[in-house]
Amino acid sequence: MRAALFKLKRSVLLPAALSGLLTAPFAGAADVEFLHWWTSEGEKKALEVLVEQLENSNLDLTPVPVLGGGGDSAMTVLQARALAGNTPSFAQIEGPSIKAWDAIGILYPLNEVAQENNWNEVLYPLSQEINTTQNGYVALPLTLHRLNWLWINNKLLKQLDLEPPQTWQDMFNAIEKARDANLIPLAIGEEPWQIAQLFESLVIATGGVEFYKRTLVELDPRYIDSDTMRFALSQLRRLFSLRVDGLEDDKWDTAAKALAEDRALFQIGGDWVLGDLLARGIKVPEHVGCQNAPQSHNTFLYNMDSLIFMVSKEFSEREANQLAQVLAAKDFQERFNQVKGSIPVRMDIDLSNFNPCQVKSYEDFVYAQKHNLGVPSLTNSMAVNPVAKKAINSEIFRFYRNNSISEDQMIKRFISIATSN
């Protein structure tokens, strides 16, 4: 793959930025192709904001949606298209893979866009770190998502005479009570990335931020092989034992739909859940409330959506930078994040018109950055390389679904993956 992509780079990579790169008009309506995995109700609403932004700049968008909320399927499609020399104009991307794609040599640099928009001054340091390489800015940051949210159906909580859970023992008590009332206690789609995302919150609750970093970011075998990890795994197994049927399929947005329809009490997941609830007309936080996942305190478990602009014969560096300039606009980024449920990646956007859950997310992010409590999500491609991530997600899912796999067996497999990367 690497050799083929370097060949592609040599044959189609255009010279450095032309004079007037960002200000020259588009030559008529230009078609741009966008590969992404925004397919839920809330994500489609956010995509409409992006489409409108491009249409206002005389650009026609051809979206290429790839089903799969975790993005693995989309990345497989992107890799196949890159090998075939048929890259889209731009694509949704997350985390360390930005640097991997840039190393291959098929991303257009965005340094002129960055300078024009003062990214070094207005972007959070985290946004800068994730979207730069030795070549400068090679991706456009768009959303900052928090993953360790607990979404609560307030109507059902009151119906069951419960208080919002502060600990995991509170959660288990509430789950048992909801199950006895023939409700879905914890709405979750059973895909590997979703179960692994749930496990991340359990690891934080069990061992704290430093333990999370040692195990799910650094993949340190000394910490993976510990009683703390065994306890986190046992808690995950306990959750499986308390699950009930009731979801039509295994998608995260089906779980959010059950929450919205008063069929489910809780959901643990990223703030894209908020975007989906808002798209369904649900009042948040009145109907469905938000709070930190139990015992995650002020921890901010994050991922970030970015956009990469890809080298091809049909899409020049000039066009890539013009497109990036349109999507870097402050007012667009404000509108997009409002709909998506996320918070902006830049510091100069007023959140007074955002949902209260987004304002809470922003406040917790600022606190977490100040106190070193921000941690990248393994599940959502922010912490480790894609191969290790996929393998770990798969093993966590197997453990969750298969009672015959012991905690020690899971830890042994986890360490095997960790030491092979």
XYZ file of C-alpha atoms in Angstrom:
421
model
C 0.000 0.000 0.000
C 2.724 2.449 0.971
C 4.637 1.981 -2.300
C 1.515 2.419 -4.377
C 0.578 5.617 -2.595
C 4.057 7.097 -2.964
C 3.770 6.393 -6.693
C 0.443 8.206 -6.697
C 2.029 11.141 -4.913
C 4.845 11.467 -7.457
C 2.484 11.375 -10.409
C -0.168 13.836 -9.283
C 1.167 16.048 -6.506
C 1.054 19.643 -7.748
C 3.634 22.352 -7.049
C 3.444 24.607 -4.022
C 0.570 27.028 -3.471
C -0.129 29.412 -6.347
C -0.392 33.164 -6.019
C -3.865 34.194 -4.853
C -4.586 30.657 -3.708
C -7.336 31.535 -1.240
C -8.971 34.476 -2.998
C -9.213 33.420 -6.659
C -12.821 32.579 -7.626
C -13.953 29.083 -8.448
C -14.258 28.509 -12.172
C -18.017 27.943 -12.255
C -19.763 25.472 -9.977
C -17.234 22.911 -8.798
C -18.049 19.349 -7.804
C -16.410 18.042 -4.648
C -16.734 14.532 -3.241
C -16.872 13.982 0.518
C -16.377 10.563 2.146
C -17.813 10.346 5.663
C -19.755 8.204 8.147
C -22.360 10.741 9.268
C -25.519 8.692 8.747
C -27.700 9.139 11.858
C -30.538 11.676 12.051
C -28.449 14.208 13.939
C -25.407 13.699 11.739
C -27.463 14.156 8.591
C -28.778 17.460 9.984
C -25.181 18.571 10.546
C -24.260 17.458 7.033
C -27.045 19.694 5.691
C -25.267 22.656 7.312
C -22.061 21.679 5.511
C -23.854 21.244 2.174
C -25.465 24.672 2.538
C -22.099 26.249 3.332
C -20.601 24.854 0.135
C -23.611 25.740 -2.000
C -23.298 29.344 -0.853
C -19.744 29.268 -2.232
C -20.815 27.895 -5.612
C -19.692 24.354 -4.791
C -21.765 21.232 -5.413
C -21.144 18.472 -2.890
C -21.353 14.777 -3.646
C -21.532 13.068 -0.247
C -20.286 9.476 -0.029
C -21.734 8.126 3.232
C -20.362 4.844 4.591
C -22.477 3.133 7.244
C -20.759 2.385 10.543
C -20.747 4.842 13.429
C -17.184 4.074 14.510
C -15.720 4.972 11.125
C -13.843 1.684 10.542
C -15.828 0.881 7.401
C -15.261 4.365 6.025
C -11.513 4.076 6.582
C -11.463 0.727 4.777
C -13.215 2.338 1.805
C -10.819 5.304 1.878
C -7.771 3.031 1.880
C -9.127 1.017 -1.043
C -9.832 4.151 -3.044
C -6.402 5.575 -2.316
C -4.765 2.357 -3.530
C -6.804 2.602 -6.716
C -5.767 6.230 -7.245
C -9.370 7.354 -6.831
C -9.378 9.481 -3.687
C -12.357 11.680 -2.786
C -11.821 15.442 -2.658
C -11.975 15.377 1.139
C -12.781 12.925 3.894
C -13.755 12.730 7.548
C -10.878 11.537 9.736
C -9.910 11.140 13.403
C -6.754 11.302 15.482
C -3.366 9.675 14.850
C -4.404 8.430 11.417
C -4.042 12.035 10.192
C -0.305 11.782 10.683
C -0.244 8.341 9.041
C -2.022 9.618 5.926
C 0.307 12.602 5.716
C 3.347 10.333 5.982
C 2.088 8.493 2.909
C 2.136 11.789 1.053
C -1.350 12.308 -0.364
C -2.682 15.151 1.804
C -2.633 18.745 0.661
C -1.102 21.116 3.243
C -3.388 23.783 4.691
C -0.832 26.230 6.025
C -2.138 29.209 4.044
C -5.653 28.534 5.332
C -4.256 28.237 8.858
C -2.438 31.552 8.542
C -5.449 33.306 7.018
C -7.665 32.085 9.886
C -5.132 32.581 12.697
C -5.302 28.937 13.740
C -2.240 29.228 15.965
C -4.120 31.818 18.019
C -7.763 30.647 17.910
C -7.509 26.839 17.980
C -7.167 24.975 21.260
C -3.638 23.559 21.642
C -5.191 20.081 21.423
C -6.728 20.976 18.046
C -3.340 22.165 16.802
C -1.520 19.065 18.022
C -3.891 16.601 16.390
C -4.038 18.330 13.002
C -0.376 19.122 12.384
C 2.709 17.170 11.326
C 6.219 18.231 10.398
C 4.570 19.674 7.283
C 2.401 22.019 9.316
C -1.387 21.848 9.186
C -2.553 18.916 7.081
C -6.134 18.605 8.375
C -8.962 20.963 9.262
C -10.365 20.415 12.787
C -14.155 20.600 12.968
C -15.683 19.076 16.127
C -14.609 18.250 19.662
C -16.720 15.445 21.133
C -16.974 14.250 24.714
C -17.580 10.515 25.114
C -18.084 9.980 28.854
C -21.658 11.292 28.990
C -24.529 9.597 30.756
C -27.852 10.411 29.069
C -30.871 10.019 31.359
C -34.559 9.788 30.500
C -35.916 12.037 33.247
C -39.502 10.843 32.842
C -38.528 7.242 33.504
C -36.154 8.222 36.298
C -39.030 9.938 38.086
C -41.384 7.061 37.299
C -38.966 4.658 38.991
C -38.450 7.035 41.929
C -34.701 7.185 41.332
C -32.033 9.857 41.645
C -29.388 10.401 38.942
C -26.656 7.801 39.620
C -23.377 9.121 40.968
C -21.549 5.787 41.276
C -21.542 2.562 39.321
C -23.255 0.844 42.213
C -26.033 3.430 41.839
C -26.121 2.547 38.141
C -26.421 -1.169 38.775
C -29.220 -0.587 41.296
C -31.094 1.606 38.813
C -30.526 -0.869 35.974
C -31.979 -3.713 38.031
C -35.021 -1.611 38.942
C -35.602 -0.598 35.315
C -35.275 -4.200 34.152
C -37.850 -5.310 36.729
C -40.185 -2.637 35.291
C -39.783 -4.114 31.769
C -37.778 -1.135 30.536
C -34.492 -1.096 28.651
C -32.093 -0.142 31.474
C -29.052 0.833 29.409
C -29.604 1.430 25.710
C -26.559 0.337 23.761
C -26.022 -0.932 20.261
C -23.959 -4.080 20.345
C -21.095 -3.280 18.019
C -17.468 -3.694 19.123
C -16.700 0.029 19.191
C -19.781 0.781 21.285
C -19.001 -1.854 23.911
C -15.376 -0.714 24.006
C -16.545 2.882 24.468
C -18.633 1.770 27.435
C -15.583 -0.027 28.816
C -13.532 3.177 28.621
C -15.861 4.850 31.122
C -15.588 1.810 33.392
C -11.783 1.973 33.276
C -11.815 5.666 34.226
C -14.259 4.989 37.060
C -12.222 2.062 38.342
C -8.677 3.357 38.107
C -8.852 7.075 37.355
C -7.201 9.133 34.633
C -3.620 7.934 35.151
C -4.666 4.282 35.051
C -6.661 4.947 31.885
C -3.623 6.555 30.244
C -1.320 3.705 31.259
C -3.661 1.012 29.973
C -5.663 2.371 27.033
C -3.234 4.962 25.670
C 0.259 3.711 26.515
C -0.816 0.026 26.496
C 1.529 -0.694 29.409
C 1.410 -4.447 30.237
C 2.315 -3.782 33.887
C -0.934 -1.885 34.365
C -3.053 -4.031 32.070
C -2.168 -7.080 34.187
C -3.643 -5.720 37.415
C -6.486 -6.240 39.838
C -7.841 -2.836 38.784
C -8.222 -4.015 35.194
C -9.751 -7.293 36.332
C -12.350 -5.368 38.317
C -13.191 -3.134 35.342
C -13.660 -6.241 33.198
C -15.879 -7.828 35.835
C -18.056 -4.695 35.839
C -18.411 -4.927 32.069
C -19.409 -8.582 32.375
C -21.958 -7.596 35.030
C -23.508 -5.080 32.634
C -23.963 -7.796 30.033
C -25.695 -10.017 32.580
C -28.219 -7.241 33.243
C -29.022 -6.419 29.612
C -32.464 -6.978 28.123
C -33.710 -7.306 24.562
C -35.614 -4.429 23.037
C -33.508 -2.724 20.375
C -34.351 -3.368 16.734
C -30.733 -3.430 15.588
C -27.243 -2.816 16.888
C -26.670 0.873 16.084
C -25.968 3.643 18.592
C -28.702 5.830 17.119
C -31.244 3.050 17.648
C -30.273 3.224 21.305
C -30.771 7.007 21.267
C -34.175 6.499 19.644
C -35.204 4.161 22.493
C -34.120 6.825 24.972
C -36.127 9.481 23.130
C -39.232 7.274 22.978
C -39.264 6.612 26.751
C -38.351 2.953 26.292
C -34.860 3.204 27.777
C -33.625 4.751 31.019
C -29.935 5.389 30.286
C -27.423 5.640 27.485
C -23.669 6.110 27.838
C -22.117 7.670 24.780
C -20.632 10.653 23.042
C -22.388 13.960 22.554
C -23.399 12.946 19.045
C -26.292 11.475 21.052
C -27.297 15.078 21.785
C -27.290 15.889 18.078
C -29.532 12.923 17.404
C -31.937 13.818 20.222
C -32.203 17.411 19.010
C -32.868 16.215 15.457
C -35.762 14.156 16.837
C -37.235 17.210 18.540
C -36.376 16.041 22.072
C -35.938 18.729 24.704
C -32.525 18.414 26.314
C -31.884 18.525 29.239
C -35.605 18.668 30.205
C -36.765 15.365 28.665
C -33.356 13.702 28.435
C -30.701 14.990 30.792
C -26.919 14.815 30.640
C -24.259 14.294 33.293
C -20.785 12.813 33.554
C -20.666 9.033 33.392
C -20.568 7.647 36.958
C -17.310 8.241 38.805
C -15.642 9.968 35.877
C -15.676 13.237 37.862
C -14.130 16.042 35.774
C -12.491 13.723 33.255
C -13.006 14.656 29.617
C -12.793 11.618 27.330
C -12.550 13.044 23.831
C -12.373 12.512 20.130
C -12.169 15.042 17.329
C -13.535 15.035 13.799
C -11.223 16.567 11.220
C -11.240 16.875 7.436
C -8.366 15.905 5.146
C -8.051 17.157 1.558
C -6.592 14.600 -0.782
C -4.275 14.779 -3.766
C -5.749 13.765 -7.111
C -5.600 14.789 -10.767
C -9.168 16.069 -10.599
C -8.703 18.135 -7.421
C -5.836 20.621 -7.296
C -4.038 22.088 -4.305
C -5.568 25.451 -5.126
C -9.077 23.948 -5.058
C -8.334 22.069 -1.837
C -7.256 25.238 -0.066
C -10.247 27.189 -1.350
C -12.562 24.453 -0.092
C -10.791 24.363 3.271
C -11.111 28.133 3.528
C -14.900 27.857 3.132
C -15.109 25.176 5.862
C -12.765 27.044 8.205
C -15.241 29.924 8.472
C -16.053 30.756 12.080
C -19.809 31.143 11.516
C -20.020 27.793 9.735
C -18.105 26.007 12.476
C -20.437 27.535 15.053
C -23.590 26.384 13.220
C -22.211 22.927 12.478
C -21.255 22.173 16.082
C -24.583 23.454 17.407
C -26.378 20.852 15.299
C -23.821 18.061 15.725
C -23.955 18.158 19.553
C -20.213 18.785 19.874
C -18.269 21.854 20.975
C -16.120 23.962 18.644
C -12.418 23.317 18.205
C -11.658 27.030 18.381
C -11.657 29.322 21.395
C -13.309 32.390 19.858
C -16.850 31.018 19.365
C -19.585 32.250 21.690
C -21.543 29.335 23.181
C -24.443 31.390 24.523
C -26.787 29.915 21.877
C -25.607 26.339 22.388
C -27.479 23.637 24.304
C -26.843 23.568 28.095
C -25.195 20.142 27.716
C -22.729 21.638 25.225
C -21.997 24.524 27.595
C -21.366 21.986 30.370
C -19.097 20.050 28.021
C -17.124 23.204 27.235
C -16.716 24.058 30.917
C -15.538 20.542 31.710
C -13.126 20.573 28.760
C -11.511 23.810 29.938
C -11.210 22.415 33.465
C -9.828 19.101 32.214
C -7.176 20.781 30.079
C -6.090 22.932 33.015
C -5.852 19.976 35.400
C -4.544 17.316 33.007
C -7.825 15.377 33.052
C -8.382 15.198 29.314
C -7.852 11.732 27.812
C -8.115 10.508 24.206
C -10.570 7.766 23.324
C -9.032 4.483 22.258
C -12.364 3.420 20.786
C -12.677 6.450 18.537
C -9.193 6.339 17.021
C -7.600 9.023 19.201
C -5.197 7.026 21.386
C -3.474 4.196 19.489
C -2.884 3.111 15.912
C -5.883 1.781 13.946
C -4.675 -1.840 13.928
C -4.297 -1.992 17.720
C -7.579 -0.145 18.224
C -9.531 -2.560 16.073
C -7.946 -5.595 17.741
C -8.604 -4.307 21.269
C -12.191 -3.333 20.457
C -12.782 -6.801 19.047
C -11.350 -8.551 22.119
C -13.386 -6.413 24.527
C -16.507 -7.244 22.532
C -15.722 -10.977 22.571
C -15.203 -10.869 26.330
C -18.459 -8.968 26.833
C -20.471 -11.464 24.820
C -18.783 -14.709 25.893
C -18.962 -15.747 29.553
C -16.469 -18.541 28.978
C -13.637 -16.005 28.532
C -12.114 -15.200 31.920
C -10.632 -11.878 33.000
C -7.169 -13.468 32.967
C -7.638 -14.746 29.416
C -8.787 -11.306 28.292
C -5.802 -9.646 29.935
C -3.412 -12.103 28.291
C -4.861 -11.299 24.872
C -4.802 -7.568 25.623
C -1.109 -7.727 26.521
C -0.385 -9.691 23.345
C -1.895 -6.900 21.275
C -0.100 -4.224 23.306
C 3.341 -5.810 22.943
C 2.961 -6.403 19.207
C 2.536 -2.676 18.469
